[in-house]
mmCIF file of C-alpha atoms in Angstrom:
data_model
loop_
_atom_site.group_PDB
_atom_site.id
_atom_site.type_symbol
_atom_site.label_atom_id
_atom_site.label_comp_id
_atom_site.label_asym_id
_atom_site.label_seq_id
_atom_site.Cartn_x
_atom_site.Cartn_y
_atom_site.Cartn_z
ATOM 1 C CA MET A 1 0.000 0.000 0.000
ATOM 2 C CA HIS A 2 2.810 2.410 0.928
ATOM 3 C CA SER A 3 4.577 1.970 -2.437
ATOM 4 C CA VAL A 4 1.295 2.541 -4.288
ATOM 5 C CA ARG A 5 0.911 5.881 -2.475
ATOM 6 C CA TRP A 6 4.457 6.959 -3.421
ATOM 7 C CA LYS A 7 3.895 5.945 -7.034
ATOM 8 C CA GLN A 8 0.698 8.013 -7.132
ATOM 9 C CA ALA A 9 2.540 10.988 -5.635
ATOM 10 C CA VAL A 10 5.322 10.691 -8.220
ATOM 11 C CA GLU A 11 2.823 10.470 -11.082
ATOM 12 C CA TRP A 12 0.805 13.411 -9.768
ATOM 13 C CA LEU A 13 3.866 15.657 -9.447
ATOM 14 C CA ALA A 14 5.469 14.558 -12.717
ATOM 15 C CA ALA A 15 2.244 15.354 -14.585
ATOM 16 C CA ALA A 16 3.125 19.050 -14.179
ATOM 17 C CA ALA A 17 6.351 18.562 -16.175
ATOM 18 C CA THR A 18 6.533 19.145 -19.915
ATOM 19 C CA ASP A 19 7.996 15.633 -20.155
ATOM 20 C CA PRO A 20 6.953 13.475 -17.176
ATOM 21 C CA ARG A 21 9.375 10.662 -18.065
ATOM 22 C CA ALA A 22 12.329 13.035 -18.218
ATOM 23 C CA CYS A 23 11.184 14.512 -14.907
ATOM 24 C CA LYS A 24 11.252 11.091 -13.233
ATOM 25 C CA ARG A 25 14.673 10.316 -14.739
ATOM 26 C CA GLU A 26 15.996 13.616 -13.375
ATOM 27 C CA TRP A 27 14.692 12.740 -9.917
ATOM 28 C CA ASP A 28 16.311 9.301 -9.987
ATOM 29 C CA HIS A 29 19.507 9.810 -11.993
ATOM 30 C CA GLY A 30 20.129 13.527 -12.468
ATOM 31 C CA THR A 31 20.372 16.399 -10.035
ATOM 32 C CA GLY A 32 17.375 15.095 -8.091
ATOM 33 C CA THR A 33 15.216 18.134 -8.786
ATOM 34 C CA ALA A 34 12.960 18.951 -11.698
ATOM 35 C CA LEU A 35 11.500 22.227 -12.876
ATOM 36 C CA LEU A 36 7.725 21.922 -12.936
ATOM 37 C CA ALA A 37 5.234 24.365 -14.396
ATOM 38 C CA ALA A 38 3.041 26.165 -11.890
ATOM 39 C CA GLY A 39 -0.477 27.268 -12.696
ATOM 40 C CA ARG A 40 -1.829 24.142 -14.342
ATOM 41 C CA TYR A 41 -2.363 21.695 -11.489
ATOM 42 C CA TRP A 42 -1.259 23.905 -8.627
ATOM 43 C CA ASP A 43 0.143 27.285 -7.636
ATOM 44 C CA VAL A 44 2.711 27.820 -4.907
ATOM 45 C CA LEU A 45 2.587 30.446 -2.196
ATOM 46 C CA SER A 46 6.136 31.049 -0.998
ATOM 47 C CA VAL A 47 6.678 32.752 2.352
ATOM 48 C CA PRO A 48 9.637 33.367 4.694
ATOM 49 C CA ASP A 49 10.461 30.230 6.677
ATOM 50 C CA ARG A 50 9.543 31.531 10.156
ATOM 51 C CA LEU A 51 6.094 32.538 8.948
ATOM 52 C CA GLY A 52 5.606 29.359 6.912
ATOM 53 C CA LEU A 53 6.726 26.948 9.618
ATOM 54 C CA LEU A 54 4.506 28.614 12.201
ATOM 55 C CA ALA A 55 1.519 28.622 9.806
ATOM 56 C CA LEU A 56 2.076 24.933 9.048
ATOM 57 C CA ASP A 57 2.192 24.169 12.766
ATOM 58 C CA ILE A 58 -1.096 26.032 13.236
ATOM 59 C CA MET A 59 -2.685 24.001 10.424
ATOM 60 C CA TRP A 60 -1.528 20.706 11.990
ATOM 61 C CA HIS A 61 -3.550 21.588 15.106
ATOM 62 C CA ASP A 62 -6.856 21.490 13.198
ATOM 63 C CA PRO A 63 -7.988 17.848 13.281
ATOM 64 C CA LEU A 64 -10.388 18.421 10.368
ATOM 65 C CA GLU A 65 -7.801 19.951 8.051
ATOM 66 C CA VAL A 66 -4.773 17.949 6.868
ATOM 67 C CA PRO A 67 -2.157 20.286 5.371
ATOM 68 C CA GLY A 68 -1.471 19.933 1.661
ATOM 69 C CA PRO A 69 1.936 19.551 -0.001
ATOM 70 C CA THR A 70 4.478 21.872 1.565
ATOM 71 C CA LEU A 71 8.055 22.329 0.405
ATOM 72 C CA VAL A 72 10.949 24.009 2.209
ATOM 73 C CA ASP A 73 14.038 25.561 0.634
ATOM 74 C CA VAL A 74 16.511 25.474 3.508
ATOM 75 C CA THR A 75 19.053 27.713 1.749
ATOM 76 C CA ALA A 76 16.622 30.436 0.674
ATOM 77 C CA ARG A 77 14.790 30.021 4.010
ATOM 78 C CA ARG A 78 11.363 29.833 2.360
ATOM 79 C CA VAL A 79 8.349 27.570 2.678
ATOM 80 C CA GLY A 80 6.134 26.849 -0.325
ATOM 81 C CA PHE A 81 2.488 25.878 0.084
ATOM 82 C CA PHE A 82 0.881 24.118 -2.889
ATOM 83 C CA LEU A 83 -2.661 25.379 -3.468
ATOM 84 C CA PRO A 84 -5.237 25.251 -6.268
ATOM 85 C CA PRO A 85 -4.349 27.326 -9.322
ATOM 86 C CA ASP A 86 -6.014 30.721 -9.301
ATOM 87 C CA PRO A 87 -4.685 33.317 -11.744
ATOM 88 C CA ASP A 88 -6.821 36.027 -10.146
ATOM 89 C CA SER A 89 -5.702 35.521 -6.553
ATOM 90 C CA GLU A 90 -3.868 38.305 -4.785
ATOM 91 C CA TRP A 91 -1.746 37.336 -1.817
ATOM 92 C CA ILE A 92 -0.391 40.330 0.051
ATOM 93 C CA GLY A 93 2.211 40.309 2.784
ATOM 94 C CA CYS A 94 5.821 41.033 3.544
ATOM 95 C CA GLY A 95 7.941 38.511 1.655
ATOM 96 C CA VAL A 96 4.908 36.678 0.233
ATOM 97 C CA ARG A 97 5.274 35.465 -3.361
ATOM 98 C CA HIS A 98 2.513 33.849 -5.385
ATOM 99 C CA VAL A 99 3.856 31.555 -8.116
ATOM 100 C CA GLY A 100 1.327 30.719 -10.814
ATOM 101 C CA ARG A 101 0.938 30.254 -14.566
ATOM 102 C CA GLY A 102 4.068 31.157 -16.493
ATOM 103 C CA SER A 103 6.377 30.293 -13.588
ATOM 104 C CA TRP A 104 8.472 27.258 -12.793
ATOM 105 C CA VAL A 105 9.172 25.624 -9.450
ATOM 106 C CA ALA A 106 12.181 23.440 -8.591
ATOM 107 C CA VAL A 107 10.761 20.306 -6.972
ATOM 108 C CA PRO A 108 12.434 17.219 -5.475
ATOM 109 C CA PRO A 109 10.801 13.803 -5.704
ATOM 110 C CA PRO A 110 8.170 13.173 -3.041
ATOM 111 C CA TYR A 111 10.134 10.277 -1.546
ATOM 112 C CA ARG A 112 13.398 12.015 -0.528
ATOM 113 C CA PRO A 113 15.022 15.422 0.048
ATOM 114 C CA THR A 114 17.393 16.743 -2.577
ATOM 115 C CA GLY A 115 20.068 19.262 -1.667
ATOM 116 C CA ARG A 116 18.394 22.379 -0.380
ATOM 117 C CA LEU A 117 14.814 21.235 -1.084
ATOM 118 C CA GLU A 118 12.706 18.869 0.978
ATOM 119 C CA TRP A 119 9.063 18.142 1.556
ATOM 120 C CA LEU A 120 7.647 19.063 4.954
ATOM 121 C CA VAL A 121 4.373 17.531 3.780
ATOM 122 C CA PRO A 122 4.884 15.454 0.631
ATOM 123 C CA PRO A 123 2.089 15.150 -1.917
ATOM 124 C CA ASP A 124 -0.062 12.102 -1.311
ATOM 125 C CA GLY A 125 -0.950 11.441 -4.948
ATOM 126 C CA THR A 126 -4.636 12.300 -4.563
ATOM 127 C CA GLY A 127 -4.228 15.852 -5.796
ATOM 128 C CA ALA A 128 -5.073 17.281 -2.357
ATOM 129 C CA LEU A 129 -3.806 20.848 -1.946
ATOM 130 C CA HIS A 130 -3.952 23.528 0.739
ATOM 131 C CA PRO A 131 -7.394 25.137 0.881
ATOM 132 C CA PRO A 132 -6.671 28.856 0.279
ATOM 133 C CA ASP A 133 -9.020 30.045 3.049
ATOM 134 C CA ALA A 134 -7.458 27.754 5.656
ATOM 135 C CA LEU A 135 -3.954 28.754 4.540
ATOM 136 C CA GLU A 136 -4.828 32.446 4.710
ATOM 137 C CA LEU A 137 -6.238 32.051 8.223
ATOM 138 C CA ALA A 138 -3.128 30.170 9.402
ATOM 139 C CA LEU A 139 -0.850 32.816 7.856
ATOM 140 C CA ARG A 140 -2.834 35.599 9.556
ATOM 141 C CA LYS A 141 -2.566 33.840 12.931
ATOM 142 C CA ALA A 142 1.150 33.204 12.405
ATOM 143 C CA THR A 143 1.722 36.847 11.425
ATOM 144 C CA GLY A 144 -0.021 37.983 14.598
ATOM 145 C CA MET A 145 2.063 35.651 16.739
ATOM 146 C CA LEU A 146 5.298 36.806 15.087
ATOM 147 C CA ALA A 147 4.303 40.462 15.549
ATOM 148 C CA VAL A 148 4.006 39.852 19.283
ATOM 149 C CA LEU A 149 7.327 37.990 19.446
ATOM 150 C CA ALA A 150 9.341 40.353 17.216
ATOM 151 C CA PRO A 151 9.449 43.355 19.584
ATOM 152 C CA VAL A 152 10.847 41.193 22.381
ATOM 153 C CA SER A 153 13.648 39.764 20.253
ATOM 154 C CA ALA A 154 14.364 43.132 18.577
ATOM 155 C CA GLU A 155 14.941 45.092 21.811
ATOM 156 C CA PRO A 156 18.429 46.601 21.942
ATOM 157 C CA ALA A 157 20.703 45.467 24.735
ATOM 158 C CA GLY A 158 20.802 47.773 27.752
ATOM 159 C CA PRO A 159 23.997 49.172 29.268
ATOM 160 C CA GLU A 160 24.606 45.857 31.067
ATOM 161 C CA GLY A 161 24.367 43.937 27.791
ATOM 162 C CA ARG A 162 27.109 45.881 25.983
#
């Protein structure tokens, strides 16, 4: 059963490539990442890692909502949430980037990390994505929590701390 799930996840992701077979070869024998077209099967909302990790944690606490595919770029310090394609959506926020039609996303295979990219929540092969409303709510909550924490960590050291 487990191998069937991974195969479905591979097929689902590779379907976004211009050449799915070449994509799978690249995952197995090349650099381990493939460039996949956004905007057809999914868009990606990329956010700074602190915000994204906190939002993902918030989403895990909702027993009715299982988070969709989520990718982290450990070098760029960004988290990418895969959500339904919507060319008219407008995501606004500091460091928030919406990647849709006409853009490409570097993606590792769903079964292992590759270099700087790894899945926090790998695709499950069913096509399940983050519901935009739930993602927006989690990002709003995470932003509020970070706003409260930021002033404490940004305070300059007093005379004793110099």
